[in-house]
């Protein structure tokens, strides 16, 4: 029986690809040896059987061509065998005992990435540490707050226009509650002043770091979620001088001893008198630049003497908050604003983006 040339071609092509595929999968010395016997074995090898069957049935004029293809196939098998032998000899896995022990002790260990403080947390901790050194303790309160603590007890009466200065995010479905019990996201950390005074009689020295929310549109310097550090000091004979000295010291501790402070009249319902604190511009050292709008001063926080009306609310639970006997001051500052100044950050959104390239700079 003779075969057309194209069939011979197809037969050899299939055999060659079979050889290549099988050889590529040889992973051990035994497998290579089996492969050798399978193809090149003198008695039962496939090449031996193939040569017999093909050549026996071929016509004379085909024999030369078949012979050439056959020799090429044999060369391929030998070359593949050589490569596989080389490969398995070089491989540790051809050693049975090592193959069972599949631990490569030379691999590097699992590296744990060491975390770092977020710049906001770091700035808050720094502020807390400055006041801790002055004998202040740390207080916290809920972020979901009642109208009473956030506004009413801080001397923002219901419907009072001062409430409009802190555009508020309220919790839905509160209509059946009494107005003072309705829940909202606290717009400042000041409600923790009242929570603290209700818990303990004077003297009080406390700093309150925390998250606050306002219904403000986000831009380069505003975010609806931000952070504040609040302070409250109540004792016998606390004066505005104590407030000035404390904040002047804190700003020097934060920005360096050459920083100066000045106090401008302002208004907050819960302090009287109230002031805005400005520091000399840390960028131009007071000369006037774009960052301080050529004024040489940058406004950084609000403060004032605790309003007697606030003490009256505290006295409902702690009668010792009698404004005839004690006095106090309070202050509140935005952490993002301070961190942006300290680290030269121009976009508030960078704090919240979770971009490692930004955050790693603080590691
Ligand atoms: N709670 C005020 C605010 O968020 C800041 C402040 C705190 C002012 C304490 C005076 C005293 O704007």
PDB file of C-alpha atoms in Angstrom, residues 39-341:
ATOM      1  CA  UNK A  39      11.101   6.366  21.031  1.00  0.00           C
ATOM      2  CA  UNK A  40      14.579   4.956  20.523  1.00  0.00           C
ATOM      3  CA  UNK A  41      14.323   1.501  22.166  1.00  0.00           C
ATOM      4  CA  UNK A  42      16.113  -1.054  19.951  1.00  0.00           C
ATOM      5  CA  UNK A  43      13.382  -3.666  19.987  1.00  0.00           C
ATOM      6  CA  UNK A  44      10.097  -1.981  20.901  1.00  0.00           C
ATOM      7  CA  UNK A  45      10.912   1.693  20.236  1.00  0.00           C
ATOM      8  CA  UNK A  46       8.379   3.635  18.199  1.00  0.00           C
ATOM      9  CA  UNK A  47      10.928   4.764  15.603  1.00  0.00           C
ATOM     10  CA  UNK A  48      11.921   1.174  14.986  1.00  0.00           C
ATOM     11  CA  UNK A  49       8.320   0.090  14.465  1.00  0.00           C
ATOM     12  CA  UNK A  50       7.595   3.146  12.368  1.00  0.00           C
ATOM     13  CA  UNK A  51      10.476   2.559   9.996  1.00  0.00           C
ATOM     14  CA  UNK A  52       9.392  -1.019   9.492  1.00  0.00           C
ATOM     15  CA  UNK A  53       5.757  -0.242   8.754  1.00  0.00           C
ATOM     16  CA  UNK A  54       6.349   2.801   6.566  1.00  0.00           C
ATOM     17  CA  UNK A  55       9.221   1.521   4.492  1.00  0.00           C
ATOM     18  CA  UNK A  56       7.764  -1.924   4.048  1.00  0.00           C
ATOM     19  CA  UNK A  57       4.667  -0.565   2.389  1.00  0.00           C
ATOM     20  CA  UNK A  58       6.248   2.288   0.397  1.00  0.00           C
ATOM     21  CA  UNK A  59       6.815   2.317  -3.332  1.00  0.00           C
ATOM     22  CA  UNK A  60      10.431   2.464  -4.458  1.00  0.00           C
ATOM     23  CA  UNK A  61      10.246   6.061  -5.581  1.00  0.00           C
ATOM     24  CA  UNK A  62       8.760   7.141  -2.215  1.00  0.00           C
ATOM     25  CA  UNK A  63      11.327   5.424  -0.110  1.00  0.00           C
ATOM     26  CA  UNK A  64      13.938   8.149  -0.461  1.00  0.00           C
ATOM     27  CA  UNK A  65      11.578  10.867   0.695  1.00  0.00           C
ATOM     28  CA  UNK A  66      10.233   8.826   3.603  1.00  0.00           C
ATOM     29  CA  UNK A  67      13.784   7.948   4.601  1.00  0.00           C
ATOM     30  CA  UNK A  68      14.733  11.625   4.759  1.00  0.00           C
ATOM     31  CA  UNK A  69      11.704  12.512   6.885  1.00  0.00           C
ATOM     32  CA  UNK A  70      12.406   9.586   9.121  1.00  0.00           C
ATOM     33  CA  UNK A  71      16.009  10.664   9.712  1.00  0.00           C
ATOM     34  CA  UNK A  72      14.853  14.195  10.491  1.00  0.00           C
ATOM     35  CA  UNK A  73      12.395  12.826  13.056  1.00  0.00           C
ATOM     36  CA  UNK A  74      15.111  10.765  14.672  1.00  0.00           C
ATOM     37  CA  UNK A  75      17.430  13.785  14.877  1.00  0.00           C
ATOM     38  CA  UNK A  76      14.618  15.737  16.510  1.00  0.00           C
ATOM     39  CA  UNK A  77      14.007  13.039  19.123  1.00  0.00           C
ATOM     40  CA  UNK A  78      17.717  12.945  19.950  1.00  0.00           C
ATOM     41  CA  UNK A  79      17.977  16.705  20.214  1.00  0.00           C
ATOM     42  CA  UNK A  80      14.905  16.931  22.438  1.00  0.00           C
ATOM     43  CA  UNK A  81      16.284  14.161  24.589  1.00  0.00           C
ATOM     44  CA  UNK A  82      19.546  16.023  25.006  1.00  0.00           C
ATOM     45  CA  UNK A  83      17.747  19.216  26.056  1.00  0.00           C
ATOM     46  CA  UNK A  84      15.484  17.390  28.512  1.00  0.00           C
ATOM     47  CA  UNK A  85      18.446  15.574  30.009  1.00  0.00           C
ATOM     48  CA  UNK A  86      20.296  18.813  30.468  1.00  0.00           C
ATOM     49  CA  UNK A  87      17.278  20.411  32.064  1.00  0.00           C
ATOM     50  CA  UNK A  88      16.463  17.658  34.505  1.00  0.00           C
ATOM     51  CA  UNK A  89      20.066  17.177  35.501  1.00  0.00           C
ATOM     52  CA  UNK A  90      20.244  20.824  36.481  1.00  0.00           C
ATOM     53  CA  UNK A  91      17.013  20.707  38.455  1.00  0.00           C
ATOM     54  CA  UNK A  92      16.886  20.130  42.165  1.00  0.00           C
ATOM     55  CA  UNK A  93      13.446  18.614  41.709  1.00  0.00           C
ATOM     56  CA  UNK A  94      14.860  15.596  39.924  1.00  0.00           C
ATOM     57  CA  UNK A  95      16.203  14.557  43.329  1.00  0.00           C
ATOM     58  CA  UNK A  96      13.363  12.623  44.994  1.00  0.00           C
ATOM     59  CA  UNK A  97      14.161  13.590  48.586  1.00  0.00           C
ATOM     60  CA  UNK A  98      14.220  17.272  47.686  1.00  0.00           C
ATOM     61  CA  UNK A  99      11.016  16.977  45.732  1.00  0.00           C
ATOM     62  CA  UNK A 100       9.219  15.783  48.866  1.00  0.00           C
ATOM     63  CA  UNK A 101      10.627  18.701  50.874  1.00  0.00           C
ATOM     64  CA  UNK A 102       8.920  21.525  48.998  1.00  0.00           C
ATOM     65  CA  UNK A 103      10.210  24.373  51.131  1.00  0.00           C
ATOM     66  CA  UNK A 104      12.851  26.571  49.637  1.00  0.00           C
ATOM     67  CA  UNK A 105      14.569  27.979  52.711  1.00  0.00           C
ATOM     68  CA  UNK A 106      16.485  30.420  50.555  1.00  0.00           C
ATOM     69  CA  UNK A 107      13.300  32.322  49.630  1.00  0.00           C
ATOM     70  CA  UNK A 108      12.987  35.714  51.357  1.00  0.00           C
ATOM     71  CA  UNK A 109      10.407  35.783  54.178  1.00  0.00           C
ATOM     72  CA  UNK A 110       6.980  37.403  53.971  1.00  0.00           C
ATOM     73  CA  UNK A 111       7.599  41.074  54.339  1.00  0.00           C
ATOM     74  CA  UNK A 112       5.000  42.989  56.343  1.00  0.00           C
ATOM     75  CA  UNK A 113       4.592  46.569  55.254  1.00  0.00           C
ATOM     76  CA  UNK A 114       4.975  48.807  58.249  1.00  0.00           C
ATOM     77  CA  UNK A 115       2.124  51.283  58.516  1.00  0.00           C
ATOM     78  CA  UNK A 116       2.534  54.956  59.285  1.00  0.00           C
ATOM     79  CA  UNK A 117       0.394  57.598  60.932  1.00  0.00           C
ATOM     80  CA  UNK A 118      -1.851  59.472  58.564  1.00  0.00           C
ATOM     81  CA  UNK A 119      -0.828  63.153  58.495  1.00  0.00           C
ATOM     82  CA  UNK A 120      -4.192  64.105  60.032  1.00  0.00           C
ATOM     83  CA  UNK A 121      -3.771  61.630  62.884  1.00  0.00           C
ATOM     84  CA  UNK A 122      -0.203  62.745  63.322  1.00  0.00           C
ATOM     85  CA  UNK A 123      -1.188  66.413  63.557  1.00  0.00           C
ATOM     86  CA  UNK A 124      -3.979  65.588  66.013  1.00  0.00           C
ATOM     87  CA  UNK A 125      -1.586  63.566  68.166  1.00  0.00           C
ATOM     88  CA  UNK A 126       0.944  66.374  68.062  1.00  0.00           C
ATOM     89  CA  UNK A 127      -1.656  68.872  69.256  1.00  0.00           C
ATOM     90  CA  UNK A 128      -2.874  66.516  71.958  1.00  0.00           C
ATOM     91  CA  UNK A 129       0.716  66.002  73.147  1.00  0.00           C
ATOM     92  CA  UNK A 130       1.286  69.762  73.401  1.00  0.00           C
ATOM     93  CA  UNK A 131      -1.751  70.125  75.651  1.00  0.00           C
ATOM     94  CA  UNK A 132      -1.050  66.913  77.552  1.00  0.00           C
ATOM     95  CA  UNK A 133       2.254  68.506  78.577  1.00  0.00           C
ATOM     96  CA  UNK A 134       0.205  71.382  80.064  1.00  0.00           C
ATOM     97  CA  UNK A 135      -1.821  68.940  82.165  1.00  0.00           C
ATOM     98  CA  UNK A 136      -4.779  68.473  79.806  1.00  0.00           C
ATOM     99  CA  UNK A 137      -6.474  65.089  79.478  1.00  0.00           C
ATOM    100  CA  UNK A 138      -8.135  63.773  76.324  1.00  0.00           C
ATOM    101  CA  UNK A 139     -11.884  63.557  75.801  1.00  0.00           C
ATOM    102  CA  UNK A 140     -14.001  62.130  73.019  1.00  0.00           C
ATOM    103  CA  UNK A 141     -17.682  62.154  72.140  1.00  0.00           C
ATOM    104  CA  UNK A 142     -20.070  60.741  69.545  1.00  0.00           C
ATOM    105  CA  UNK A 143     -20.019  61.864  65.926  1.00  0.00           C
ATOM    106  CA  UNK A 144     -23.779  61.370  65.711  1.00  0.00           C
ATOM    107  CA  UNK A 145     -24.911  63.943  68.216  1.00  0.00           C
ATOM    108  CA  UNK A 146     -28.187  65.371  69.490  1.00  0.00           C
ATOM    109  CA  UNK A 147     -29.389  68.846  68.650  1.00  0.00           C
ATOM    110  CA  UNK A 148     -29.132  69.603  72.380  1.00  0.00           C
ATOM    111  CA  UNK A 149     -25.401  68.965  72.722  1.00  0.00           C
ATOM    112  CA  UNK A 150     -24.360  70.258  69.313  1.00  0.00           C
ATOM    113  CA  UNK A 151     -26.424  73.463  69.439  1.00  0.00           C
ATOM    114  CA  UNK A 152     -28.851  74.179  72.259  1.00  0.00           C
ATOM    115  CA  UNK A 153     -26.532  73.616  75.227  1.00  0.00           C
ATOM    116  CA  UNK A 154     -23.806  75.517  73.386  1.00  0.00           C
ATOM    117  CA  UNK A 155     -26.157  78.500  73.437  1.00  0.00           C
ATOM    118  CA  UNK A 156     -27.517  78.242  69.890  1.00  0.00           C
ATOM    119  CA  UNK A 157     -31.276  78.449  70.677  1.00  0.00           C
ATOM    120  CA  UNK A 158     -33.692  76.694  68.272  1.00  0.00           C
ATOM    121  CA  UNK A 159     -34.151  78.827  65.177  1.00  0.00           C
ATOM    122  CA  UNK A 160     -31.292  81.147  66.091  1.00  0.00           C
ATOM    123  CA  UNK A 161     -29.465  82.538  63.049  1.00  0.00           C
ATOM    124  CA  UNK A 162     -26.090  81.520  64.526  1.00  0.00           C
ATOM    125  CA  UNK A 163     -27.017  77.963  63.506  1.00  0.00           C
ATOM    126  CA  UNK A 164     -26.718  79.022  59.866  1.00  0.00           C
ATOM    127  CA  UNK A 165     -22.958  79.417  60.312  1.00  0.00           C
ATOM    128  CA  UNK A 166     -22.636  75.632  60.590  1.00  0.00           C
ATOM    129  CA  UNK A 167     -24.605  74.067  57.738  1.00  0.00           C
ATOM    130  CA  UNK A 168     -25.757  70.824  59.281  1.00  0.00           C
ATOM    131  CA  UNK A 169     -26.230  67.266  58.040  1.00  0.00           C
ATOM    132  CA  UNK A 170     -29.190  65.828  59.940  1.00  0.00           C
ATOM    133  CA  UNK A 171     -30.259  62.224  60.397  1.00  0.00           C
ATOM    134  CA  UNK A 172     -33.507  61.505  58.509  1.00  0.00           C
ATOM    135  CA  UNK A 173     -36.755  60.381  60.129  1.00  0.00           C
ATOM    136  CA  UNK A 174     -36.354  62.274  63.429  1.00  0.00           C
ATOM    137  CA  UNK A 175     -39.592  64.312  63.256  1.00  0.00           C
ATOM    138  CA  UNK A 176     -41.316  62.398  66.048  1.00  0.00           C
ATOM    139  CA  UNK A 177     -38.566  63.165  68.511  1.00  0.00           C
ATOM    140  CA  UNK A 178     -38.458  66.302  70.614  1.00  0.00           C
ATOM    141  CA  UNK A 179     -36.377  68.926  68.762  1.00  0.00           C
ATOM    142  CA  UNK A 180     -33.521  68.767  71.273  1.00  0.00           C
ATOM    143  CA  UNK A 181     -33.240  64.965  70.904  1.00  0.00           C
ATOM    144  CA  UNK A 182     -33.042  64.943  67.111  1.00  0.00           C
ATOM    145  CA  UNK A 183     -29.861  63.429  65.767  1.00  0.00           C
ATOM    146  CA  UNK A 184     -27.362  65.104  63.499  1.00  0.00           C
ATOM    147  CA  UNK A 185     -23.725  64.752  62.513  1.00  0.00           C
ATOM    148  CA  UNK A 186     -21.850  67.020  64.889  1.00  0.00           C
ATOM    149  CA  UNK A 187     -20.677  70.191  63.185  1.00  0.00           C
ATOM    150  CA  UNK A 188     -17.918  70.835  65.736  1.00  0.00           C
ATOM    151  CA  UNK A 189     -16.251  69.142  68.693  1.00  0.00           C
ATOM    152  CA  UNK A 190     -17.736  71.727  71.091  1.00  0.00           C
ATOM    153  CA  UNK A 191     -20.591  69.420  72.252  1.00  0.00           C
ATOM    154  CA  UNK A 192     -17.934  67.380  74.037  1.00  0.00           C
ATOM    155  CA  UNK A 193     -17.317  70.450  76.228  1.00  0.00           C
ATOM    156  CA  UNK A 194     -20.814  70.001  77.627  1.00  0.00           C
ATOM    157  CA  UNK A 195     -20.572  66.205  77.865  1.00  0.00           C
ATOM    158  CA  UNK A 196     -17.339  66.582  79.826  1.00  0.00           C
ATOM    159  CA  UNK A 197     -18.707  69.184  82.238  1.00  0.00           C
ATOM    160  CA  UNK A 198     -21.788  67.046  82.894  1.00  0.00           C
ATOM    161  CA  UNK A 199     -19.481  64.188  83.847  1.00  0.00           C
ATOM    162  CA  UNK A 200     -17.152  66.051  86.212  1.00  0.00           C
ATOM    163  CA  UNK A 201     -17.136  69.168  88.390  1.00  0.00           C
ATOM    164  CA  UNK A 202     -14.449  71.808  87.854  1.00  0.00           C
ATOM    165  CA  UNK A 203     -11.502  72.055  87.516  1.00  0.00           C
ATOM    166  CA  UNK A 204     -11.456  70.770  83.913  1.00  0.00           C
ATOM    167  CA  UNK A 205      -8.590  70.794  81.444  1.00  0.00           C
ATOM    168  CA  UNK A 206      -9.394  68.745  78.396  1.00  0.00           C
ATOM    169  CA  UNK A 207      -8.512  68.462  74.695  1.00  0.00           C
ATOM    170  CA  UNK A 208     -10.941  66.833  72.309  1.00  0.00           C
ATOM    171  CA  UNK A 209      -9.680  65.591  68.933  1.00  0.00           C
ATOM    172  CA  UNK A 210     -12.313  64.329  66.529  1.00  0.00           C
ATOM    173  CA  UNK A 211     -14.183  64.127  63.278  1.00  0.00           C
ATOM    174  CA  UNK A 212     -16.895  66.632  62.387  1.00  0.00           C
ATOM    175  CA  UNK A 213     -19.288  67.076  59.441  1.00  0.00           C
ATOM    176  CA  UNK A 214     -20.746  70.038  57.639  1.00  0.00           C
ATOM    177  CA  UNK A 215     -22.905  70.341  54.561  1.00  0.00           C
ATOM    178  CA  UNK A 216     -20.198  72.278  52.719  1.00  0.00           C
ATOM    179  CA  UNK A 217     -19.252  71.817  49.075  1.00  0.00           C
ATOM    180  CA  UNK A 218     -15.812  70.263  48.668  1.00  0.00           C
ATOM    181  CA  UNK A 219     -13.111  72.472  47.176  1.00  0.00           C
ATOM    182  CA  UNK A 220      -9.338  72.831  47.577  1.00  0.00           C
ATOM    183  CA  UNK A 221      -9.660  73.809  51.237  1.00  0.00           C
ATOM    184  CA  UNK A 222     -13.094  72.500  52.270  1.00  0.00           C
ATOM    185  CA  UNK A 223     -14.382  69.020  52.872  1.00  0.00           C
ATOM    186  CA  UNK A 224     -17.771  67.995  54.293  1.00  0.00           C
ATOM    187  CA  UNK A 225     -15.880  65.709  56.678  1.00  0.00           C
ATOM    188  CA  UNK A 226     -12.960  67.158  58.579  1.00  0.00           C
ATOM    189  CA  UNK A 227     -11.290  67.177  61.974  1.00  0.00           C
ATOM    190  CA  UNK A 228     -11.032  69.523  64.881  1.00  0.00           C
ATOM    191  CA  UNK A 229      -9.151  69.746  68.130  1.00  0.00           C
ATOM    192  CA  UNK A 230     -11.167  71.428  70.867  1.00  0.00           C
ATOM    193  CA  UNK A 231      -9.917  72.618  74.212  1.00  0.00           C
ATOM    194  CA  UNK A 232     -11.660  73.517  77.465  1.00  0.00           C
ATOM    195  CA  UNK A 233     -10.183  74.857  80.669  1.00  0.00           C
ATOM    196  CA  UNK A 234     -12.415  75.691  83.670  1.00  0.00           C
ATOM    197  CA  UNK A 235     -11.243  76.605  87.156  1.00  0.00           C
ATOM    198  CA  UNK A 236     -11.396  79.362  89.732  1.00  0.00           C
ATOM    199  CA  UNK A 237      -9.958  82.608  88.373  1.00  0.00           C
ATOM    200  CA  UNK A 238      -9.256  81.628  84.743  1.00  0.00           C
ATOM    201  CA  UNK A 239      -8.815  84.803  82.665  1.00  0.00           C
ATOM    202  CA  UNK A 240      -8.404  85.855  79.059  1.00  0.00           C
ATOM    203  CA  UNK A 241      -4.669  86.177  79.791  1.00  0.00           C
ATOM    204  CA  UNK A 242      -4.550  82.450  80.519  1.00  0.00           C
ATOM    205  CA  UNK A 243      -6.247  81.834  77.180  1.00  0.00           C
ATOM    206  CA  UNK A 244      -3.753  84.045  75.327  1.00  0.00           C
ATOM    207  CA  UNK A 245      -0.735  82.546  77.054  1.00  0.00           C
ATOM    208  CA  UNK A 246      -1.913  78.971  76.487  1.00  0.00           C
ATOM    209  CA  UNK A 247      -2.640  79.420  72.783  1.00  0.00           C
ATOM    210  CA  UNK A 248       0.492  81.463  72.160  1.00  0.00           C
ATOM    211  CA  UNK A 249       2.524  78.668  73.727  1.00  0.00           C
ATOM    212  CA  UNK A 250       0.656  75.988  71.724  1.00  0.00           C
ATOM    213  CA  UNK A 251       1.235  77.778  68.393  1.00  0.00           C
ATOM    214  CA  UNK A 252       4.941  78.196  69.174  1.00  0.00           C
ATOM    215  CA  UNK A 253       5.180  74.525  70.112  1.00  0.00           C
ATOM    216  CA  UNK A 254       3.460  73.602  66.854  1.00  0.00           C
ATOM    217  CA  UNK A 255       5.100  75.940  64.339  1.00  0.00           C
ATOM    218  CA  UNK A 256       8.321  77.022  66.026  1.00  0.00           C
ATOM    219  CA  UNK A 257       9.196  79.557  68.685  1.00  0.00           C
ATOM    220  CA  UNK A 258       9.480  82.513  66.283  1.00  0.00           C
ATOM    221  CA  UNK A 259       5.756  82.375  65.470  1.00  0.00           C
ATOM    222  CA  UNK A 260       3.697  85.232  66.914  1.00  0.00           C
ATOM    223  CA  UNK A 261      -0.029  85.269  67.662  1.00  0.00           C
ATOM    224  CA  UNK A 262      -2.676  87.958  67.687  1.00  0.00           C
ATOM    225  CA  UNK A 263      -6.288  87.910  68.820  1.00  0.00           C
ATOM    226  CA  UNK A 264      -9.119  89.486  66.842  1.00  0.00           C
ATOM    227  CA  UNK A 265     -12.651  90.086  68.141  1.00  0.00           C
ATOM    228  CA  UNK A 266     -15.060  87.493  66.793  1.00  0.00           C
ATOM    229  CA  UNK A 267     -18.330  85.820  67.676  1.00  0.00           C
ATOM    230  CA  UNK A 268     -19.331  82.353  68.850  1.00  0.00           C
ATOM    231  CA  UNK A 269     -22.555  81.790  70.793  1.00  0.00           C
ATOM    232  CA  UNK A 270     -20.762  79.724  73.450  1.00  0.00           C
ATOM    233  CA  UNK A 271     -17.927  82.127  74.250  1.00  0.00           C
ATOM    234  CA  UNK A 272     -17.989  85.751  75.430  1.00  0.00           C
ATOM    235  CA  UNK A 273     -15.830  87.510  74.543  1.00  0.00           C
ATOM    236  CA  UNK A 274     -14.810  85.519  71.467  1.00  0.00           C
ATOM    237  CA  UNK A 275     -11.712  85.835  69.341  1.00  0.00           C
ATOM    238  CA  UNK A 276     -10.119  84.542  66.181  1.00  0.00           C
ATOM    239  CA  UNK A 277      -6.464  83.710  66.606  1.00  0.00           C
ATOM    240  CA  UNK A 278      -4.037  84.578  63.853  1.00  0.00           C
ATOM    241  CA  UNK A 279      -0.415  83.511  63.645  1.00  0.00           C
ATOM    242  CA  UNK A 280       2.336  85.358  61.821  1.00  0.00           C
ATOM    243  CA  UNK A 281       2.596  83.860  58.335  1.00  0.00           C
ATOM    244  CA  UNK A 282       4.973  80.894  58.496  1.00  0.00           C
ATOM    245  CA  UNK A 283       5.688  81.159  54.756  1.00  0.00           C
ATOM    246  CA  UNK A 284       6.899  84.751  54.574  1.00  0.00           C
ATOM    247  CA  UNK A 285       7.581  85.301  58.296  1.00  0.00           C
ATOM    248  CA  UNK A 286       5.087  88.148  58.368  1.00  0.00           C
ATOM    249  CA  UNK A 287       6.339  90.072  55.313  1.00  0.00           C
ATOM    250  CA  UNK A 288       3.253  89.427  53.199  1.00  0.00           C
ATOM    251  CA  UNK A 289       2.872  86.798  50.497  1.00  0.00           C
ATOM    252  CA  UNK A 290       0.181  85.040  48.476  1.00  0.00           C
ATOM    253  CA  UNK A 291      -0.503  82.464  51.188  1.00  0.00           C
ATOM    254  CA  UNK A 292      -1.378  85.149  53.761  1.00  0.00           C
ATOM    255  CA  UNK A 293      -3.012  87.432  51.182  1.00  0.00           C
ATOM    256  CA  UNK A 294      -0.212  89.979  51.740  1.00  0.00           C
ATOM    257  CA  UNK A 295      -1.345  90.557  55.326  1.00  0.00           C
ATOM    258  CA  UNK A 296       1.495  88.710  57.059  1.00  0.00           C
ATOM    259  CA  UNK A 297      -1.078  86.895  59.236  1.00  0.00           C
ATOM    260  CA  UNK A 298      -2.983  83.636  58.908  1.00  0.00           C
ATOM    261  CA  UNK A 299      -6.201  82.908  60.779  1.00  0.00           C
ATOM    262  CA  UNK A 300      -6.015  79.565  62.495  1.00  0.00           C
ATOM    263  CA  UNK A 301      -8.547  79.062  65.272  1.00  0.00           C
ATOM    264  CA  UNK A 302     -11.482  80.304  67.267  1.00  0.00           C
ATOM    265  CA  UNK A 303     -11.581  80.804  71.010  1.00  0.00           C
ATOM    266  CA  UNK A 304     -13.061  82.762  73.856  1.00  0.00           C
ATOM    267  CA  UNK A 305     -14.140  82.795  77.482  1.00  0.00           C
ATOM    268  CA  UNK A 306     -16.884  80.259  78.199  1.00  0.00           C
ATOM    269  CA  UNK A 307     -20.244  82.035  78.057  1.00  0.00           C
ATOM    270  CA  UNK A 308     -22.117  82.027  81.409  1.00  0.00           C
ATOM    271  CA  UNK A 309     -25.147  80.670  79.541  1.00  0.00           C
ATOM    272  CA  UNK A 310     -23.110  77.525  78.730  1.00  0.00           C
ATOM    273  CA  UNK A 311     -22.167  77.126  82.387  1.00  0.00           C
ATOM    274  CA  UNK A 312     -25.871  77.412  83.233  1.00  0.00           C
ATOM    275  CA  UNK A 313     -26.610  74.375  81.034  1.00  0.00           C
ATOM    276  CA  UNK A 314     -23.749  72.450  82.680  1.00  0.00           C
ATOM    277  CA  UNK A 315     -24.997  73.442  86.124  1.00  0.00           C
ATOM    278  CA  UNK A 316     -28.242  71.548  85.477  1.00  0.00           C
ATOM    279  CA  UNK A 317     -26.206  68.391  86.074  1.00  0.00           C
ATOM    280  CA  UNK A 318     -23.167  69.771  87.971  1.00  0.00           C
ATOM    281  CA  UNK A 319     -24.113  72.718  90.192  1.00  0.00           C
ATOM    282  CA  UNK A 320     -20.431  73.556  90.728  1.00  0.00           C
ATOM    283  CA  UNK A 321     -20.428  75.217  87.287  1.00  0.00           C
ATOM    284  CA  UNK A 322     -21.609  78.435  88.866  1.00  0.00           C
ATOM    285  CA  UNK A 323     -20.313  81.371  86.802  1.00  0.00           C
ATOM    286  CA  UNK A 324     -20.067  83.463  89.971  1.00  0.00           C
ATOM    287  CA  UNK A 325     -17.440  81.037  91.300  1.00  0.00           C
ATOM    288  CA  UNK A 326     -15.579  79.730  88.267  1.00  0.00           C
ATOM    289  CA  UNK A 327     -14.592  80.827  84.781  1.00  0.00           C
ATOM    290  CA  UNK A 328     -12.996  79.212  81.793  1.00  0.00           C
ATOM    291  CA  UNK A 329     -11.862  79.420  78.229  1.00  0.00           C
ATOM    292  CA  UNK A 330     -12.394  77.249  75.180  1.00  0.00           C
ATOM    293  CA  UNK A 331     -10.820  77.003  71.760  1.00  0.00           C
ATOM    294  CA  UNK A 332     -11.329  74.995  68.598  1.00  0.00           C
ATOM    295  CA  UNK A 333      -9.152  74.504  65.530  1.00  0.00           C
ATOM    296  CA  UNK A 334      -9.334  72.731  62.191  1.00  0.00           C
ATOM    297  CA  UNK A 335      -6.760  69.963  61.933  1.00  0.00           C
ATOM    298  CA  UNK A 336      -6.655  69.815  58.107  1.00  0.00           C
ATOM    299  CA  UNK A 337      -5.862  73.501  57.864  1.00  0.00           C
ATOM    300  CA  UNK A 338      -2.984  73.158  60.319  1.00  0.00           C
ATOM    301  CA  UNK A 339      -1.652  69.992  58.632  1.00  0.00           C
ATOM    302  CA  UNK A 340      -1.838  71.712  55.216  1.00  0.00           C
ATOM    303  CA  UNK A 341       0.243  74.573  56.525  1.00  0.00           C
TER     304      UNK A 341
END
